[in-house]
């Protein structure tokens, strides 16, 4: 499936819920969040119908996201069914990690290919502040629970924010030194607070090179996304960067997103979306959905507009990151 700018689209992010057990400052407002009513959330059957139609059009990789996806009941059964969908090669998950110890066995049985865990700092106090009351030790328990599962590709996603980000960068990078886990630094996107600026890839790289020695750009392709990876001497895992604002990668964008209430979003930043829920609830099946997806793809913009003064923002927890 190609869009009007010739980009191959083979990656779909499915958000299964907008609920979360954390309230990260850059993702959700502190108060006044209105939850999507359960009746508006797509059922697993509906999500599977979209997955099937998308796979028939060439989607090969699906990421399950949220909100916190492990909060949704029976999500591991859903993942197992998605994995069996013809054409789908990988199903991965992004999570804050807190519930992983409860679900890792079921996730492994479901055939999950990879798990990304968000972790921005190892400092207890700062973690509580950033997540509005999360406990970093719970995330660490989540990470530890995945380590014995060799076949699951684990990555850490780190958004550096606030004072002392340098300390956080070194602490989190250290995980890739000790373990075969890739650590990716994700640039903060100005959604909740449009004044807030993320740290630049160059600054983080210079800092890590000061501490660990020269980084070498990794030529092999890792994963299915826009991350650029580097190797550091004596590191078991790699260091990646996803810098959507400062190093725009829209020309290589391969993804579309489905929100839990059935909106097909063509770009993370633009609110331009196609309503698949109405079609599903009026009885649309695979063929009709395929047509809607193909038509929707025509709306995919050439590039995002973060950094312009015309940002259309929605909590990231509703979009799925
Ligand atoms: N709750 C799960 C988690 O935290 O991984 C999945 C959903 S979360 C919205 C997905 C990813 O979006 C996380 O890695 C999070 O750090 C990232 N994210 C949220 N808001 C962001 C922002 N404003 N800028 C950059 N990344 C953001
Ligand atoms: Fe929840 Fe993930 Fe958003 Fe944090 S980043 S509030 S864990 S959805």
Short mmCIF file of C-alpha atoms in Angstrom, two decimals, residues 2-304:
data_model
loop_
_atom_site.label_atom_id
_atom_site.label_comp_id
_atom_site.label_asym_id
_atom_site.label_seq_id
_atom_site.Cartn_x
_atom_site.Cartn_y
_atom_site.Cartn_z
CA UNK A 2 1.53 3.30 -1.08
CA UNK A 3 0.37 6.81 -0.29
CA UNK A 4 0.19 9.68 -2.76
CA UNK A 5 3.82 10.62 -2.01
CA UNK A 6 5.06 7.12 -2.86
CA UNK A 7 5.69 6.05 0.75
CA UNK A 8 5.20 2.35 1.45
CA UNK A 9 2.77 1.95 4.35
CA UNK A 10 3.21 -1.38 6.15
CA UNK A 11 2.93 -0.49 9.85
CA UNK A 12 -0.24 0.06 11.88
CA UNK A 13 -0.43 1.20 15.49
CA UNK A 14 -3.62 0.10 17.22
CA UNK A 15 -4.58 1.83 20.44
CA UNK A 16 -6.78 -0.51 22.47
CA UNK A 17 -7.66 1.92 25.28
CA UNK A 18 -7.30 5.57 26.29
CA UNK A 19 -7.12 4.64 30.01
CA UNK A 20 -3.82 4.67 31.84
CA UNK A 21 -2.48 3.91 35.31
CA UNK A 22 0.02 6.80 35.00
CA UNK A 23 -0.39 10.45 34.04
CA UNK A 24 2.88 11.40 32.35
CA UNK A 25 3.14 15.17 32.19
CA UNK A 26 3.97 15.31 28.46
CA UNK A 27 1.21 12.89 27.52
CA UNK A 28 -1.93 13.68 29.53
CA UNK A 29 -3.35 16.71 31.26
CA UNK A 30 -3.41 16.49 35.06
CA UNK A 31 -7.12 17.06 35.36
CA UNK A 32 -10.17 17.19 33.18
CA UNK A 33 -9.44 14.08 31.11
CA UNK A 34 -12.66 12.83 29.59
CA UNK A 35 -12.52 9.11 28.97
CA UNK A 36 -13.96 7.63 25.83
CA UNK A 37 -17.14 5.75 26.90
CA UNK A 38 -16.79 1.95 26.70
CA UNK A 39 -19.60 1.80 24.16
CA UNK A 40 -17.51 3.95 21.80
CA UNK A 41 -14.42 1.78 22.09
CA UNK A 42 -14.01 -0.76 19.28
CA UNK A 43 -14.54 -4.35 20.36
CA UNK A 44 -11.79 -6.89 19.69
CA UNK A 45 -13.91 -8.32 16.86
CA UNK A 46 -14.08 -4.87 15.26
CA UNK A 47 -10.34 -4.30 15.72
CA UNK A 48 -9.64 -7.70 14.16
CA UNK A 49 -11.80 -6.84 11.16
CA UNK A 50 -9.75 -3.66 10.63
CA UNK A 51 -6.52 -5.64 11.15
CA UNK A 52 -7.58 -8.15 8.51
CA UNK A 53 -8.48 -5.46 5.98
CA UNK A 54 -5.22 -3.62 6.67
CA UNK A 55 -3.21 -6.84 6.29
CA UNK A 56 -4.93 -7.55 2.98
CA UNK A 57 -3.70 -4.13 1.79
CA UNK A 58 -0.10 -4.76 2.85
CA UNK A 59 0.18 -3.92 6.55
CA UNK A 60 2.73 -6.37 7.95
CA UNK A 61 3.58 -4.99 11.37
CA UNK A 62 1.20 -4.04 14.16
CA UNK A 63 2.01 -2.25 17.39
CA UNK A 64 -0.46 -2.47 20.27
CA UNK A 65 -0.56 0.73 22.27
CA UNK A 66 -2.82 2.93 24.42
CA UNK A 67 -3.23 4.56 27.00
CA UNK A 68 -1.83 1.60 28.84
CA UNK A 69 -2.72 -1.42 26.67
CA UNK A 70 -2.26 -3.96 29.47
CA UNK A 71 -5.19 -2.36 31.32
CA UNK A 72 -7.62 -3.67 28.74
CA UNK A 73 -9.12 -7.01 29.70
CA UNK A 74 -8.13 -10.01 27.56
CA UNK A 75 -5.63 -8.04 25.50
CA UNK A 76 -3.30 -11.06 25.34
CA UNK A 77 -6.03 -13.17 23.67
CA UNK A 78 -6.55 -10.35 21.19
CA UNK A 79 -2.81 -10.28 20.44
CA UNK A 80 -2.81 -14.06 19.89
CA UNK A 81 -5.63 -13.70 17.36
CA UNK A 82 -3.97 -10.77 15.57
CA UNK A 83 -0.78 -12.80 15.27
CA UNK A 84 -2.72 -15.44 13.36
CA UNK A 85 -4.04 -12.91 10.83
CA UNK A 86 -2.89 -13.73 7.32
CA UNK A 87 -0.20 -11.25 6.22
CA UNK A 88 0.72 -10.01 9.68
CA UNK A 89 4.38 -10.73 10.35
CA UNK A 90 4.96 -9.09 13.72
CA UNK A 91 2.83 -7.90 16.61
CA UNK A 92 4.59 -5.81 19.23
CA UNK A 93 3.49 -3.89 22.31
CA UNK A 94 4.35 -0.56 23.89
CA UNK A 95 3.73 -0.30 27.62
CA UNK A 96 4.76 1.57 30.74
CA UNK A 97 5.80 -1.86 32.05
CA UNK A 98 3.96 -1.81 35.36
CA UNK A 99 1.63 -4.71 34.60
CA UNK A 100 4.15 -6.80 32.68
CA UNK A 101 4.94 -9.24 35.51
CA UNK A 102 1.22 -10.25 35.50
CA UNK A 103 1.01 -10.75 31.74
CA UNK A 104 4.43 -11.68 30.39
CA UNK A 105 3.73 -15.41 30.32
CA UNK A 106 0.46 -14.91 28.42
CA UNK A 107 2.13 -12.41 26.08
CA UNK A 108 4.86 -14.89 25.31
CA UNK A 109 2.29 -17.63 24.64
CA UNK A 110 0.36 -15.22 22.41
CA UNK A 111 3.51 -14.91 20.29
CA UNK A 112 4.36 -11.28 20.96
CA UNK A 113 7.48 -10.36 18.96
CA UNK A 114 8.66 -7.31 20.83
CA UNK A 115 7.93 -5.14 23.86
CA UNK A 116 8.84 -1.47 24.19
CA UNK A 117 8.88 -0.15 27.73
CA UNK A 118 8.77 3.56 28.50
CA UNK A 119 11.25 4.72 31.13
CA UNK A 120 12.39 8.32 31.35
CA UNK A 121 14.41 8.39 34.56
CA UNK A 122 15.66 5.99 37.23
CA UNK A 123 15.35 8.64 39.95
CA UNK A 124 12.41 7.70 42.20
CA UNK A 125 11.37 11.25 43.02
CA UNK A 126 11.62 12.54 39.47
CA UNK A 127 9.76 9.49 38.15
CA UNK A 128 6.89 10.21 40.58
CA UNK A 129 6.80 13.82 39.41
CA UNK A 130 6.96 12.99 35.70
CA UNK A 131 4.34 10.27 35.86
CA UNK A 132 2.27 11.96 38.59
CA UNK A 133 2.79 9.20 41.12
CA UNK A 134 4.27 6.17 39.43
CA UNK A 135 6.96 4.05 41.09
CA UNK A 136 10.07 3.41 39.05
CA UNK A 137 10.68 0.11 40.86
CA UNK A 138 7.46 -1.22 39.33
CA UNK A 139 8.76 -0.47 35.83
CA UNK A 140 12.00 -2.16 36.72
CA UNK A 141 10.07 -5.27 37.83
CA UNK A 142 8.36 -5.18 34.44
CA UNK A 143 11.67 -4.99 32.58
CA UNK A 144 13.13 -7.82 34.69
CA UNK A 145 10.11 -10.00 33.97
CA UNK A 146 10.81 -9.86 30.20
CA UNK A 147 14.56 -10.60 30.40
CA UNK A 148 14.16 -14.42 30.63
CA UNK A 149 12.15 -14.44 27.38
CA UNK A 150 14.96 -14.47 24.82
CA UNK A 151 12.62 -14.52 21.83
CA UNK A 152 10.99 -11.20 22.84
CA UNK A 153 12.84 -8.20 21.52
CA UNK A 154 12.83 -5.62 24.32
CA UNK A 155 13.48 -1.90 23.87
CA UNK A 156 13.38 1.00 26.29
CA UNK A 157 11.81 4.27 25.13
CA UNK A 158 13.11 7.30 27.01
CA UNK A 159 11.80 10.84 26.71
CA UNK A 160 14.33 13.11 28.42
CA UNK A 161 12.69 16.00 30.17
CA UNK A 162 13.34 18.58 32.85
CA UNK A 163 16.34 19.43 34.98
CA UNK A 164 19.18 16.89 35.27
CA UNK A 165 18.22 15.19 32.02
CA UNK A 166 21.92 14.42 31.55
CA UNK A 167 21.90 12.16 34.60
CA UNK A 168 18.77 10.41 33.32
CA UNK A 169 20.33 9.90 29.88
CA UNK A 170 23.41 8.19 31.33
CA UNK A 171 21.42 6.07 33.82
CA UNK A 172 18.97 4.84 31.19
CA UNK A 173 21.71 4.27 28.56
CA UNK A 174 23.51 2.13 31.13
CA UNK A 175 20.71 -0.45 30.73
CA UNK A 176 21.92 -1.03 27.14
CA UNK A 177 25.44 -1.42 28.46
CA UNK A 178 24.48 -4.24 30.82
CA UNK A 179 21.68 -5.95 28.93
CA UNK A 180 20.88 -6.90 25.35
CA UNK A 181 18.18 -4.21 25.33
CA UNK A 182 18.16 -1.27 22.91
CA UNK A 183 17.57 2.14 24.51
CA UNK A 184 15.92 4.77 22.31
CA UNK A 185 15.78 8.45 23.14
CA UNK A 186 12.52 9.89 21.87
CA UNK A 187 12.36 13.60 21.30
CA UNK A 188 9.62 15.31 23.25
CA UNK A 189 6.78 16.37 20.99
CA UNK A 190 5.05 19.59 21.96
CA UNK A 191 1.55 18.29 22.59
CA UNK A 192 0.63 18.94 26.22
CA UNK A 193 2.88 21.93 26.67
CA UNK A 194 3.73 23.56 23.40
CA UNK A 195 6.41 25.72 25.02
CA UNK A 196 8.36 22.73 26.29
CA UNK A 197 11.37 21.75 24.20
CA UNK A 198 12.98 18.34 24.03
CA UNK A 199 16.69 17.67 24.13
CA UNK A 200 18.42 17.54 20.82
CA UNK A 201 19.84 14.29 19.54
CA UNK A 202 23.26 15.95 19.10
CA UNK A 203 23.35 17.04 22.76
CA UNK A 204 22.49 13.56 24.01
CA UNK A 205 24.99 11.93 21.65
CA UNK A 206 27.79 14.28 22.72
CA UNK A 207 27.02 13.57 26.36
CA UNK A 208 27.05 9.79 25.91
CA UNK A 209 30.24 9.93 23.85
CA UNK A 210 31.91 11.91 26.64
CA UNK A 211 31.00 9.19 29.10
CA UNK A 212 31.30 6.02 27.00
CA UNK A 213 33.49 6.81 23.99
CA UNK A 214 32.75 7.26 20.28
CA UNK A 215 29.45 6.06 18.85
CA UNK A 216 29.37 4.18 15.57
CA UNK A 217 26.32 4.50 13.30
CA UNK A 218 24.69 1.13 12.88
CA UNK A 219 24.06 0.19 9.25
CA UNK A 220 21.83 -2.85 9.83
CA UNK A 221 18.08 -2.19 9.93
CA UNK A 222 16.58 -2.69 13.39
CA UNK A 223 12.81 -2.69 13.82
CA UNK A 224 10.30 -1.17 11.43
CA UNK A 225 10.33 2.44 12.50
CA UNK A 226 12.29 5.65 12.06
CA UNK A 227 14.88 5.08 14.81
CA UNK A 228 18.54 5.69 13.95
CA UNK A 229 20.83 3.37 15.93
CA UNK A 230 24.40 3.62 17.20
CA UNK A 231 26.81 1.20 18.84
CA UNK A 232 28.94 2.11 21.82
CA UNK A 233 32.04 0.21 22.91
CA UNK A 234 31.24 -2.61 25.34
CA UNK A 235 27.48 -2.12 25.12
CA UNK A 236 25.27 -5.22 24.75
CA UNK A 237 22.33 -3.21 23.37
CA UNK A 238 22.27 -0.28 20.96
CA UNK A 239 21.38 3.38 21.44
CA UNK A 240 18.66 4.75 19.19
CA UNK A 241 17.22 8.17 18.50
CA UNK A 242 13.75 9.09 17.32
CA UNK A 243 13.76 12.82 16.74
CA UNK A 244 10.53 13.65 14.99
CA UNK A 245 10.87 17.41 15.43
CA UNK A 246 14.56 18.18 14.98
CA UNK A 247 15.27 15.39 12.48
CA UNK A 248 12.01 15.15 10.64
CA UNK A 249 11.63 11.73 9.02
CA UNK A 250 8.25 12.25 7.38
CA UNK A 251 9.64 11.30 3.97
CA UNK A 252 10.17 7.76 5.32
CA UNK A 253 6.94 7.53 7.30
CA UNK A 254 5.51 4.02 6.93
CA UNK A 255 2.68 4.14 9.45
CA UNK A 256 -0.95 4.77 10.12
CA UNK A 257 -2.76 4.74 13.46
CA UNK A 258 -6.08 3.48 14.73
CA UNK A 259 -7.46 5.03 17.91
CA UNK A 260 -9.51 2.92 20.30
CA UNK A 261 -12.69 4.68 19.19
CA UNK A 262 -12.07 3.72 15.60
CA UNK A 263 -10.49 6.79 14.06
CA UNK A 264 -7.88 6.12 11.44
CA UNK A 265 -5.25 8.82 11.96
CA UNK A 266 -2.96 9.45 9.06
CA UNK A 267 -0.38 11.51 10.97
CA UNK A 268 0.48 11.66 14.66
CA UNK A 269 0.14 15.39 14.73
CA UNK A 270 -2.79 16.11 12.48
CA UNK A 271 -6.34 15.54 13.71
CA UNK A 272 -7.39 14.66 10.22
CA UNK A 273 -8.95 11.20 10.64
CA UNK A 274 -11.30 8.73 8.99
CA UNK A 275 -14.15 7.35 11.07
CA UNK A 276 -14.02 3.56 10.76
CA UNK A 277 -16.30 2.91 13.72
CA UNK A 278 -19.43 4.20 12.02
CA UNK A 279 -18.74 2.02 9.00
CA UNK A 280 -18.07 -1.02 11.21
CA UNK A 281 -21.26 -0.46 13.16
CA UNK A 282 -23.27 -0.10 9.99
CA UNK A 283 -22.11 -3.58 9.09
CA UNK A 284 -19.04 -2.90 6.93
CA UNK A 285 -16.87 -5.94 6.28
CA UNK A 286 -13.35 -6.41 5.01
CA UNK A 287 -13.94 -5.22 1.41
CA UNK A 288 -15.62 -1.98 2.45
CA UNK A 289 -12.99 -1.33 5.08
CA UNK A 290 -10.25 -1.85 2.54
CA UNK A 291 -11.83 0.83 0.38
CA UNK A 292 -12.08 3.19 3.38
CA UNK A 293 -8.45 2.59 4.31
CA UNK A 294 -7.31 3.22 0.75
CA UNK A 295 -9.40 6.38 0.52
CA UNK A 296 -8.17 7.49 3.96
CA UNK A 297 -4.58 7.06 2.89
CA UNK A 298 -5.09 9.82 0.32
CA UNK A 299 -5.47 12.16 3.30
CA UNK A 300 -2.03 11.31 4.71
CA UNK A 301 -0.15 14.62 4.78
CA UNK A 302 3.30 14.97 3.30
CA UNK A 303 4.72 15.99 6.71
CA UNK A 304 3.85 16.95 10.27
#
